[in-house]
Coordinates of C-alpha atoms in Angstrom, one line a residue:
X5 CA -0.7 -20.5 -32.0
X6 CA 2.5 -18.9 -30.6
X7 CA 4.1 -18.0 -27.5
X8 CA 4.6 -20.1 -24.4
X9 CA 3.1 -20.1 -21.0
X10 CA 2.0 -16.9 -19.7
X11 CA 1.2 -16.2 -15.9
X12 CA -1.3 -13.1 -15.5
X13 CA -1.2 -10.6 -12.6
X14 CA -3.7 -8.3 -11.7
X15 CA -3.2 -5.6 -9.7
X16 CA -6.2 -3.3 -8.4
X17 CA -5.0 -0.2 -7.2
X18 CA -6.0 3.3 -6.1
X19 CA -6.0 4.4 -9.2
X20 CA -5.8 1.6 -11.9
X21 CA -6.5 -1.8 -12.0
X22 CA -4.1 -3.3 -14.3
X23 CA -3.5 -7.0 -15.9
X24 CA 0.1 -8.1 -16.8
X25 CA 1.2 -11.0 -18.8
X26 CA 4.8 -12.5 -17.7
X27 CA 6.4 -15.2 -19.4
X28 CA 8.3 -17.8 -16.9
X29 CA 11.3 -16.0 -17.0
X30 CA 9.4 -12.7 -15.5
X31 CA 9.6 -11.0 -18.4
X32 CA 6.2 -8.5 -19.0
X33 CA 4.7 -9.3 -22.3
X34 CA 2.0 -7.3 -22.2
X35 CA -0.6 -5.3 -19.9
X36 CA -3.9 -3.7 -20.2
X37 CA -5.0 -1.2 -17.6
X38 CA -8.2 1.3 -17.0
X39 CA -8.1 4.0 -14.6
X40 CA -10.2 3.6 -11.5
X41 CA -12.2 6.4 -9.6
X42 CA -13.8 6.6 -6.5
X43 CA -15.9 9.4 -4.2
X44 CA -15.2 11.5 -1.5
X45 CA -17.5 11.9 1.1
X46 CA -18.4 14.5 3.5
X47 CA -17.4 13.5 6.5
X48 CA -14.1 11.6 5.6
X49 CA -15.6 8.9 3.2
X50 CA -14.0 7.3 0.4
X51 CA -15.9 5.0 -1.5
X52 CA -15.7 3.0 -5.0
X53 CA -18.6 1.0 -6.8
X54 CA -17.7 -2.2 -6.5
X55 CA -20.0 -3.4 -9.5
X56 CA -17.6 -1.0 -12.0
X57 CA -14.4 -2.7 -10.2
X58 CA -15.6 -5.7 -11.4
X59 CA -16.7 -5.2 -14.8
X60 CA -13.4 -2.9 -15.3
X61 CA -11.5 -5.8 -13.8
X62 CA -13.2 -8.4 -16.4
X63 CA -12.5 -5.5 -19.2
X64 CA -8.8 -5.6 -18.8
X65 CA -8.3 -9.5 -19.0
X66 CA -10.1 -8.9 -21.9
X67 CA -8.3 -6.4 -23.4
X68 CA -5.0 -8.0 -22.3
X69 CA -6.2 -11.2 -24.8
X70 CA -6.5 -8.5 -27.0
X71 CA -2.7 -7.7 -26.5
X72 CA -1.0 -11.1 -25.8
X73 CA -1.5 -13.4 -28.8
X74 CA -3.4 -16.7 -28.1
X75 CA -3.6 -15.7 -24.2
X76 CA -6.6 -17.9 -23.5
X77 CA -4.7 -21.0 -24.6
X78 CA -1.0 -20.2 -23.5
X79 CA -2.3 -19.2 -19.5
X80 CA -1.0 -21.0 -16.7
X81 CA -2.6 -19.2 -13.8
X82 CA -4.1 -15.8 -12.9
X83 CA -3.3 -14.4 -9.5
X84 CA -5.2 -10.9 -7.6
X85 CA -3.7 -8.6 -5.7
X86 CA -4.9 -5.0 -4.7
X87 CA -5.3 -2.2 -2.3
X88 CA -5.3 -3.0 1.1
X89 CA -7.5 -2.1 3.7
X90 CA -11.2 -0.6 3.7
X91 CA -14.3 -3.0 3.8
X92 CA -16.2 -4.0 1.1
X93 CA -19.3 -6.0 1.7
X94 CA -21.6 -8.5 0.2
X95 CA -24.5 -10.0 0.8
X96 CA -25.6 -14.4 0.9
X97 CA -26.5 -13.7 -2.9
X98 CA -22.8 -12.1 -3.6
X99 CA -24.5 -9.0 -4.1
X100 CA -22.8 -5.3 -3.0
X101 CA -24.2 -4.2 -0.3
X102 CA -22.9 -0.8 -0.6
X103 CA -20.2 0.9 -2.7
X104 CA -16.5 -0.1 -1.0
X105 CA -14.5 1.5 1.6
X106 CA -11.3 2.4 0.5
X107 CA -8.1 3.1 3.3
X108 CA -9.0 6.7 2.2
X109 CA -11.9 6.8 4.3
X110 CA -11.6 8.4 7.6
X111 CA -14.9 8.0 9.1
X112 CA -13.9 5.2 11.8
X113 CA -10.9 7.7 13.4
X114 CA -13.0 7.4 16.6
X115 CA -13.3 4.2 16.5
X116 CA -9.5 3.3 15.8
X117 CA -9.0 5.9 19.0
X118 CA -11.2 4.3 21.0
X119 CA -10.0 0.4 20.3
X120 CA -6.4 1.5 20.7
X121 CA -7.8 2.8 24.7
X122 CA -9.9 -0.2 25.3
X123 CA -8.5 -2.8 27.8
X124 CA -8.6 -5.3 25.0
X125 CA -6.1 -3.7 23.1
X126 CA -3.5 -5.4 25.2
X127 CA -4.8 -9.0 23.4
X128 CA -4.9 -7.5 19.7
X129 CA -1.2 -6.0 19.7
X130 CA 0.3 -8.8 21.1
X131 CA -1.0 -11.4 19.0
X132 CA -1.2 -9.2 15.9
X133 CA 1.6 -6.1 16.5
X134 CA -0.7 -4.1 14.3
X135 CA -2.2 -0.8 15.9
X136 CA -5.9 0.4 14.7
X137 CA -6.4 2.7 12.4
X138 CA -9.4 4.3 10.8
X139 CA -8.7 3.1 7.5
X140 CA -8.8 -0.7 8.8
X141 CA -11.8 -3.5 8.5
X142 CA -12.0 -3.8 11.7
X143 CA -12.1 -0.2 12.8
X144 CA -14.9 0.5 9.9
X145 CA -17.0 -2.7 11.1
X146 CA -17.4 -1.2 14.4
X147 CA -18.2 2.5 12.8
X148 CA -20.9 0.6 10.5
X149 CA -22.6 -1.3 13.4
X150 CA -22.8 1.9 15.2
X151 CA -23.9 4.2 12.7
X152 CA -25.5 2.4 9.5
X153 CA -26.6 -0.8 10.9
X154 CA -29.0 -1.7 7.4
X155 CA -25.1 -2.0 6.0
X156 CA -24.3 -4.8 8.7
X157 CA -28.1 -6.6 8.9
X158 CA -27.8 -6.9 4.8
X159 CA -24.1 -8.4 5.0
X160 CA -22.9 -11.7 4.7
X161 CA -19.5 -11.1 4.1
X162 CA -16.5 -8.6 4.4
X163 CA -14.3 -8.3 1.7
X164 CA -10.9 -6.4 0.5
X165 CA -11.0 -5.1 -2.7
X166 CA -8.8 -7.6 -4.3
X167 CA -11.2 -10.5 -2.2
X168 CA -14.2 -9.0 -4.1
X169 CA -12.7 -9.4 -8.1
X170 CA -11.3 -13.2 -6.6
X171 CA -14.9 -13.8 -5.6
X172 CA -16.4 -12.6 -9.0
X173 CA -13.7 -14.8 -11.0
X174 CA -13.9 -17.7 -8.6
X175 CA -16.9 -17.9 -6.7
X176 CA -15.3 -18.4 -3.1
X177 CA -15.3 -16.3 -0.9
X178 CA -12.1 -15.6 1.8
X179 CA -9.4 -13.4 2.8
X180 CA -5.6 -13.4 2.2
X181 CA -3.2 -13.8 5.0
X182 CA -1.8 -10.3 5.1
X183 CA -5.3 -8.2 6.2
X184 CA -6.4 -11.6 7.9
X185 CA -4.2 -11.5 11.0
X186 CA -2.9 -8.1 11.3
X187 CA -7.2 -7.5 11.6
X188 CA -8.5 -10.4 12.8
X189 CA -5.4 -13.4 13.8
X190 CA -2.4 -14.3 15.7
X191 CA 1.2 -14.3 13.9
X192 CA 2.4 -17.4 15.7
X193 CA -0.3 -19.7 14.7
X194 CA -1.0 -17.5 11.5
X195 CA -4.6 -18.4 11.8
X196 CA -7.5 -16.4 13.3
X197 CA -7.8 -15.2 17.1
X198 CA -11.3 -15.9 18.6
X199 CA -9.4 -13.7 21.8
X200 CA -8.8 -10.8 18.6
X201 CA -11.8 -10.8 17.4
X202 CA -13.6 -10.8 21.2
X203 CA -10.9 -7.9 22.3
X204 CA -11.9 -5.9 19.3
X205 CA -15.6 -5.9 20.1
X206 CA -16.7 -7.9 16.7
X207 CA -17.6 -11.4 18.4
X208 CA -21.2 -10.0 16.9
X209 CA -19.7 -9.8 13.1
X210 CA -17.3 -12.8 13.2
X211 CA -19.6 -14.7 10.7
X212 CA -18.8 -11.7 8.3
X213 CA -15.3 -12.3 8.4
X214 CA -14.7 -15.5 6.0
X215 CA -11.8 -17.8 5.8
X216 CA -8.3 -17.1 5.2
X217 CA -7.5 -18.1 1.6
X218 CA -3.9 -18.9 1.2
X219 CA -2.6 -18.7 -2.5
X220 CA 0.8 -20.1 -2.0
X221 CA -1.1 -23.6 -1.1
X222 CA -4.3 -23.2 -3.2
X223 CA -5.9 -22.1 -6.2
X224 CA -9.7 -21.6 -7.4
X225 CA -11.1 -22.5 -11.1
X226 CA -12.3 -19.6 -13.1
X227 CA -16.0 -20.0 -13.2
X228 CA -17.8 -20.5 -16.2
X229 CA -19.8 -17.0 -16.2
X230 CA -16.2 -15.5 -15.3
X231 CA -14.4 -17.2 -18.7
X232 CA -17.0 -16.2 -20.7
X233 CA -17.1 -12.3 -19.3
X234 CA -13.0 -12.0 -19.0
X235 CA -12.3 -14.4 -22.4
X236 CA -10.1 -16.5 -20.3
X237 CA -10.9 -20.7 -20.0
X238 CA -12.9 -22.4 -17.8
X239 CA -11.1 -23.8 -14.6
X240 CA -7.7 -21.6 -15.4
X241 CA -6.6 -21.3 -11.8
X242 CA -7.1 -18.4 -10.2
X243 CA -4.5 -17.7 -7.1
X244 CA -5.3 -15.2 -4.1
X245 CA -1.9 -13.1 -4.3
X246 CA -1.4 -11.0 -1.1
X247 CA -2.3 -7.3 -0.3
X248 CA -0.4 -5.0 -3.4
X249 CA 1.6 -4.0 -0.4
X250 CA 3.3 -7.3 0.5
X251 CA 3.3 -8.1 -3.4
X252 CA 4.9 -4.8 -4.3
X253 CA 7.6 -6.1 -1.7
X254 CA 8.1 -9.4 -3.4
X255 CA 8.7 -7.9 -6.7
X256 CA 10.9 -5.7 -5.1
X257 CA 13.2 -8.1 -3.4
X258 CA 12.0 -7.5 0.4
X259 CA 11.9 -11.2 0.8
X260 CA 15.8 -12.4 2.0
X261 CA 16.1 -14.1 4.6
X262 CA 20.2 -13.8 4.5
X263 CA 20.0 -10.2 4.0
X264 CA 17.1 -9.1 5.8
X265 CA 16.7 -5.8 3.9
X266 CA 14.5 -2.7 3.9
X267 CA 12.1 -1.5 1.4
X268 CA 10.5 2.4 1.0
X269 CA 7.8 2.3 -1.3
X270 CA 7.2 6.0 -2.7
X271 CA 3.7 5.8 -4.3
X272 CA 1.1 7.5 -3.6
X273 CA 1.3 6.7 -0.3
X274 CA 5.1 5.7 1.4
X275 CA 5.2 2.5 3.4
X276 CA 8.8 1.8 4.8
X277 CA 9.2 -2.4 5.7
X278 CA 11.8 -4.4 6.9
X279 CA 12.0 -8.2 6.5
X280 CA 11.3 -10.4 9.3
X281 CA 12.3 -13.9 9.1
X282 CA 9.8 -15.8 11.7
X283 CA 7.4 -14.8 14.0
X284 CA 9.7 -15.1 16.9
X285 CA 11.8 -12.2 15.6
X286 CA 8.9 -9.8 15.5
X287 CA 9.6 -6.9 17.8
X288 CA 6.8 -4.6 19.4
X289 CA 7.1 -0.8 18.4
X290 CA 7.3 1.2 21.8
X291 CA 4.5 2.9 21.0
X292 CA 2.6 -0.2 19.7
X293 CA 1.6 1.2 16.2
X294 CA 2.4 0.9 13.0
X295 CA 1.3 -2.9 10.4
X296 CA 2.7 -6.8 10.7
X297 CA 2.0 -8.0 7.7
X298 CA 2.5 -11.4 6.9
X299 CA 4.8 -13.1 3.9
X300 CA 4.2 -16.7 2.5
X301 CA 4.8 -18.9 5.5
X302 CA 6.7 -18.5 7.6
X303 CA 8.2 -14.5 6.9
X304 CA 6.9 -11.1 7.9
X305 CA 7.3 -7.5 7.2
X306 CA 7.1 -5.0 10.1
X307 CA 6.1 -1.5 8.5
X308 CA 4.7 2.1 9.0
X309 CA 3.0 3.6 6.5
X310 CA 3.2 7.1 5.1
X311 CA -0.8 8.6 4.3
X312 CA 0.9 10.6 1.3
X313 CA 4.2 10.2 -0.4
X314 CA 3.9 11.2 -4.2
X315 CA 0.6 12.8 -3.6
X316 CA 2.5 15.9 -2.1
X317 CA 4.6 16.1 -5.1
X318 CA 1.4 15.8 -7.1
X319 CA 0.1 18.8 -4.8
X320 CA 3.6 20.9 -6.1
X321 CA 3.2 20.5 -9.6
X322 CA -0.2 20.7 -9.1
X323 CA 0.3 24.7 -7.6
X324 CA 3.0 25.8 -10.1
X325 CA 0.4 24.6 -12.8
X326 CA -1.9 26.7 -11.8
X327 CA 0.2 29.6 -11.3
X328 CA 0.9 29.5 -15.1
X329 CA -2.2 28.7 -16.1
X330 CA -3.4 32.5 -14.2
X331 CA -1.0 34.1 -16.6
X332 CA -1.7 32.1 -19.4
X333 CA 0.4 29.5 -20.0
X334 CA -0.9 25.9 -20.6
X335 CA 1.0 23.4 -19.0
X336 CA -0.2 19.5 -17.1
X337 CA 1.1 19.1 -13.5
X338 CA 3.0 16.2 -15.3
X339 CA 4.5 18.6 -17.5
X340 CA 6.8 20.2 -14.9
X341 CA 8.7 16.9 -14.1
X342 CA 11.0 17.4 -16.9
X343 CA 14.2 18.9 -15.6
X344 CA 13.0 19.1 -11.5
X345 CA 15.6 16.4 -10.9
X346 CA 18.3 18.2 -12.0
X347 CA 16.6 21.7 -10.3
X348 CA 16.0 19.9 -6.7
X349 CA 19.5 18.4 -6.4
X350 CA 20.4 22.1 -7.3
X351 CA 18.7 23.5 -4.3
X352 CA 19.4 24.0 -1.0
X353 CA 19.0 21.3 1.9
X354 CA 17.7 22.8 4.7
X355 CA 16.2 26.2 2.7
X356 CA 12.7 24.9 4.5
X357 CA 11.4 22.5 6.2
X358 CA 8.5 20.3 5.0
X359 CA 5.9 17.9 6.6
X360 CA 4.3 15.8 4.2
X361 CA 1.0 15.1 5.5
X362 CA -1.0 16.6 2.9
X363 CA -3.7 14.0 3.2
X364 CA -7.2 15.4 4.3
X365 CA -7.2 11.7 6.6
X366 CA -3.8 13.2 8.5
X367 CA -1.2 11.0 9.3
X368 CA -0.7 6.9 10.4
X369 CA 3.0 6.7 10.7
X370 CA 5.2 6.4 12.4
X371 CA 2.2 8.3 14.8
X372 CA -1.9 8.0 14.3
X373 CA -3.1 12.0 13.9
X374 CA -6.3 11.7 12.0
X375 CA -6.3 15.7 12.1
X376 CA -2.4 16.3 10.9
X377 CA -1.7 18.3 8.5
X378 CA 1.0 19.5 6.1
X379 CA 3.7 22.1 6.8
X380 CA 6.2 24.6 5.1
X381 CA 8.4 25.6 7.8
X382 CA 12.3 27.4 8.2
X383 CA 11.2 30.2 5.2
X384 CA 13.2 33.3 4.4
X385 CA 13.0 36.1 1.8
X386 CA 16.0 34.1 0.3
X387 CA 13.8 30.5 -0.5
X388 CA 13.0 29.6 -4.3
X389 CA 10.6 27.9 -5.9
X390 CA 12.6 25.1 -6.3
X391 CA 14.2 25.1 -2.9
X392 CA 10.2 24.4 -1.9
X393 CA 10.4 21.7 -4.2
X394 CA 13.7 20.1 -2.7
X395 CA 12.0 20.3 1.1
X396 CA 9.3 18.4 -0.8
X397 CA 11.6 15.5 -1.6
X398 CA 13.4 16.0 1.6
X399 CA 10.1 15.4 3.4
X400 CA 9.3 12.4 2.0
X401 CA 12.9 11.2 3.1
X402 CA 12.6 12.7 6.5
X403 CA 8.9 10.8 7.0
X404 CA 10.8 7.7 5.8
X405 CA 13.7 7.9 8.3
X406 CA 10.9 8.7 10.9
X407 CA 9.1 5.4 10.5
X408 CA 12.3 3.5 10.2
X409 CA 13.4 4.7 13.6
X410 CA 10.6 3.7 14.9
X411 CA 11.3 0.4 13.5
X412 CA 14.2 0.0 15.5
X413 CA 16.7 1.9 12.5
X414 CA 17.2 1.4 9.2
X415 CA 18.8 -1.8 7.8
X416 CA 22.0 -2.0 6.3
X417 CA 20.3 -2.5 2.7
X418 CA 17.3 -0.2 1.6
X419 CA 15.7 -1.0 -1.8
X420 CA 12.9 1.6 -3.2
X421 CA 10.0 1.2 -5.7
X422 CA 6.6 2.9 -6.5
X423 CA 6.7 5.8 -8.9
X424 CA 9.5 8.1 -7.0
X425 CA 11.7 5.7 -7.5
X426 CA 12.0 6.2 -10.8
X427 CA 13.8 9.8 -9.2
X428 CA 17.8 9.6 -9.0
X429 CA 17.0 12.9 -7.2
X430 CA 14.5 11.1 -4.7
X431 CA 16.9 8.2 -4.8
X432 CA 19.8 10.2 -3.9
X433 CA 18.1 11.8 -1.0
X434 CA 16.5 8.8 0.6
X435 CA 20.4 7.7 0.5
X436 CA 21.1 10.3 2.5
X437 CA 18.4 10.8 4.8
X438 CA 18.6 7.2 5.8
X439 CA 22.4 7.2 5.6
X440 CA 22.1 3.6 4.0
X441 CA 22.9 2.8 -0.2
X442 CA 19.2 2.6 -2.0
X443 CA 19.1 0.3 -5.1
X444 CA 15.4 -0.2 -6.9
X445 CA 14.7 -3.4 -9.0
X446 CA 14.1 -3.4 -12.6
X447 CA 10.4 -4.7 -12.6
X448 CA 7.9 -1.9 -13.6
X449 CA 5.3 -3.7 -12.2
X450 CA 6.2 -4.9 -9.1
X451 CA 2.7 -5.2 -7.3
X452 CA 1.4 -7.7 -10.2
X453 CA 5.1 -9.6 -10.2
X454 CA 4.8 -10.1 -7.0
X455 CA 1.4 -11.5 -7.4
X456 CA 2.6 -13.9 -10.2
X457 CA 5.5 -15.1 -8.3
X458 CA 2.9 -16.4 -5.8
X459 CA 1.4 -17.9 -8.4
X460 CA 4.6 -20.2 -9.6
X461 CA 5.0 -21.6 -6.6
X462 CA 1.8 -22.4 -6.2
X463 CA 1.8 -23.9 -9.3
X464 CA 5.1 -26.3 -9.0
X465 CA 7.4 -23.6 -11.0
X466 CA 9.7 -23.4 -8.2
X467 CA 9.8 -24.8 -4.5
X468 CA 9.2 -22.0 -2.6
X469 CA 9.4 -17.9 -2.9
X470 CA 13.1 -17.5 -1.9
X471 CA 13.9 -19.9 -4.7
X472 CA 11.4 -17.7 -7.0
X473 CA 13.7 -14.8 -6.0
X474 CA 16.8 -16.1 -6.5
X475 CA 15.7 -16.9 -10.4
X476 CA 13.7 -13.7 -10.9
X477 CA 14.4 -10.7 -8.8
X478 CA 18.2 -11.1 -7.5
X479 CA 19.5 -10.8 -11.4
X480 CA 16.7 -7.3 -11.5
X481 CA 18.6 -5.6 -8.9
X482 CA 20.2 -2.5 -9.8
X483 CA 23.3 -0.7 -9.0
X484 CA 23.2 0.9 -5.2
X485 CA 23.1 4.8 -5.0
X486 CA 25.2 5.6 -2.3
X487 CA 24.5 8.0 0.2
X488 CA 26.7 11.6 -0.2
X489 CA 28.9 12.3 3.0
X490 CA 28.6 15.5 2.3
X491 CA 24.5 15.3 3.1
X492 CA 24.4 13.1 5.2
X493 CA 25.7 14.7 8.5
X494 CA 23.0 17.9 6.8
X495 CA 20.7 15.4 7.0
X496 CA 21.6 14.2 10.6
X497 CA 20.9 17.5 11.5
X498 CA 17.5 18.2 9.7
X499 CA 15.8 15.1 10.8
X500 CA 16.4 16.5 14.1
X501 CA 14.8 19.8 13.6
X502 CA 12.0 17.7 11.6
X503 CA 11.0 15.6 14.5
X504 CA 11.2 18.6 16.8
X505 CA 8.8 21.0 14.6
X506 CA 6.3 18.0 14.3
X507 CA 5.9 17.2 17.3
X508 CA 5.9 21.3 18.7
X509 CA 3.2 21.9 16.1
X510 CA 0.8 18.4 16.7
X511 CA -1.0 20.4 19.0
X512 CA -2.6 23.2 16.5
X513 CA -3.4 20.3 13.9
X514 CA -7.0 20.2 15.2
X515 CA -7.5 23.9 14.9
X516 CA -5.7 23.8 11.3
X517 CA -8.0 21.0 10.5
X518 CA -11.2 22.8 11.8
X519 CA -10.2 26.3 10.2
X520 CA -9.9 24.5 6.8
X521 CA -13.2 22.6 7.3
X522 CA -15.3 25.8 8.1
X523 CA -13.6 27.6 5.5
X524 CA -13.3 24.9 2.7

């Protein structure tokens, strides 16, 4: 036997589902990970087998007892966090009903459009400041009862994906606070909203919606055919961490209530957050869009949320790879990341212009275009290859400054995480773009450490999550990047033209959209 206590995060993202072993001092001492997959659909679907998510999910505890010597004896806890959004549903028996709706799917556009018209939409934003979007429970809910009502008469209950693998280890079935009242709930009271649920035409499908499970108060035993399938004991608590999103944010030092920072999270997709302390200090957006998502009591984050942040720098690599490969030369998207630091903060600012919505699903913030669609803008005979790759970056800073301003501004202090992070170029230029200093925290796996904080508080390790922060995170924080006063009046001046050649070309989206469809 060796070691000492071990707290055990899993995190079930877009791509992986990963399990991570921290000592109490939040140091990672091991993690196991598989890579996830999931289908598109004509017609905007995006759907993942939720039978695989589990058995991969059981597979990495496995393989992480495998990797952490005497794990089953030395675990204190296991907490779940995971991608937010989409709709996974089960039956009385805790069968699948279907595969699970990711927020990739873009079926329920209409119906997002439609709630956010209704006269009840008055009801939802005020009591949950979240505005509809296709990628939502609630918007896909209404889709299914309208056009695959076998999905709805077969369901008994509507899960997350991160709800589904705590109802497989656990056996009970509920919802975390962060997707349950931005859906379905009201901030103040941070329960559910009978008048939410009744404004949002689902007073039909509230017995689908099951209770809110809050892990900073309770935990679950591991069931018995879930310790002998993941190799963990019997009755280990399990702990329902919050959506990866709010999690990622712990473990990136969003939560201060004396600061009151921001947080861009480049991954995949970008999500820009500011703290709120109470629900008292929430403030409306003026177009009434955008996510409230809740903190452990009683804290917030306001947010918009980027469709694609990374995955257009993915799309980049993902061109010049194929340009070599057509003349013969072998080389992995990933390759071509050695050296573009250095070659984008070489390039020129302002050699073109570039709209990062290179999602097929369009755009969700700081506006709701189902139909956007990305944009290289502001060429000459004189742009490079790697000034496209700078507008690139500069996009995804340009976005960010977008949804912040539609946040009210940027605060004073910004703190970054998710894989561009890792960037001093994409550091440096958020810096600038937002005109505020950027600092990241040293955690590699923030969306799991977040989970796990959760998780010592629930279990007695410390009194609350600000003192959980002040013992694990504050002493992570790294040096600030400062933002250039030589870029940032440039960057004044881009984000003008940015906003101004989004908003003149939102009208041919829908063509764009429909030209690539028929052509695709």
């Amino acid at each position: 036997m060796t070691g000492g206590p071990v707290l055990i995060g899993i995190d079930a993202g877009t791509s992986v589902i990963k399990a991570v072993a921290f000592d109490t001092d939040l140091r990672q001492i091991g993690q196991a990970s598989r890579r996830n997959s999931y289908a598109m659909l004509p017609g905007g679907g995006a759907e993942q087998e939720m039978a695989r998510t589990w058995t991969d999910s059981a597979a990495v505890l496995r393989d992480l007892g495998e990797a952490v010597p005497d794990l089953a004896r030395r675990a204190l806890a296991v907490s779940v966090t995971g991608q937010g959004d989409g709709c996974w549903l089960i039956d009385a028996a805790g069968e699948p009903v279907h595969d699970g709706w990711l927020w990739l799917d873009a079926r329920a556009a209409e119906e997002a459009a439609a709630l956010a018209a209704s006269p009840g939409y008055e009801t939802i934003y005020a009591q949950t400041m979240s505005g509809p979007l296709a990628c939502q429970m609630r918007s896909q809910l209404l889709w299914m009862r309208k056009h695959a009502p076998e999905l709805i008469d077969r369901a008994a209950t509507a899960f997350h994906c991160q709800h589904w693998i705590y109802y497989r280890l656990t056996g009970a079935r509920g919802l975390d606070p962060t997707p349950a009242l931005y859906g379905f709930g009201d901030n103040a009271s941070r329960a559910y909203s009978d008048a939410v649920i009744e404004a949002a035409g689902l007073a039909d499908l509230r017995h689908l919606i099951p209770p809110i499970i809050d892990g900073i108060e309770e935990a679950h035993p591991l069931s018995a055919q879930a310790a002998a399938q993941t190799g963990l004991p019997q009755g280990l608590p399990v702990v329902m961490g919050y959506l990866d999103v709010m999690c990622t944010a712990l473990g990136a030092g969003l939560y201060d209530p004396d600061l009151r920072p921001g947080l861009s999270i480049l991954g995949s997709t970008g999500i820009h957050m500011r703290f709120v302390p109470e629900a008292a200090s929430l403030t409306p957006n003026a177009d009434r869009s955008g996510y409230t998502m809740a903190f452990p009591a009683p804290a917030f984050a306001q947010l918009h949320t980027n469709m694609a942040a990374t995955l257009n720098i993915d799309w980049l690599l993902g061109v010049g790879a194929e340009l070599l490969s057509a003349h013969g030369v072998t080389a992995a998207p990933g390759d071509l990341l050695d050296g573009l630091d250095a070659r984008v903060m070489e390039a020129r600012p302002g050699a073109a212009l570039y709209h990062p919505y290179i999602s097929v699903a369009g755009e969700r913030g700081p506006f709701v275009a189902p139909r956007a669609r990305a944009s290289l803008t502001g060429l000459s005979q004189e742009t490079g290859w790697f000034d496209l790759a700078r507008a690139v970056f500069d996009g995804l800073a340009l976005a960010g400054r977008d949804c912040y301003a539609s946040l009210g501004g940027p605060p004073e202090d910004v703190r970054i995480a998710g894989g561009a992070a890792r960037s001093p170029a994409m550091r440096s230029i958020l810096a600038a773009a937002l005109n505020r200093p950027v600092r990241s925290v040293a955690m590699e796996e923030a969306g799991a450490a977040g989970a796990v904080m959760i998780a010592a508080v629930q279990q007695g390790l410390f009194p609350d999550i600000a003192a959980c922060r002040n013992a694990w995170i504050d002493p992570l924080l790294q040096p600030a990047t400062a933002p250039d006063p030589a870029l940032v009046p440039i960057y004044d001046e881009m984000f003008e033209v940015y906003r101004a050649t989004r908003t003149a070309l939102a009208p041919v989206w829908p063509a764009q959209a429909d030209l690539g469809a028929r052509t695709g």
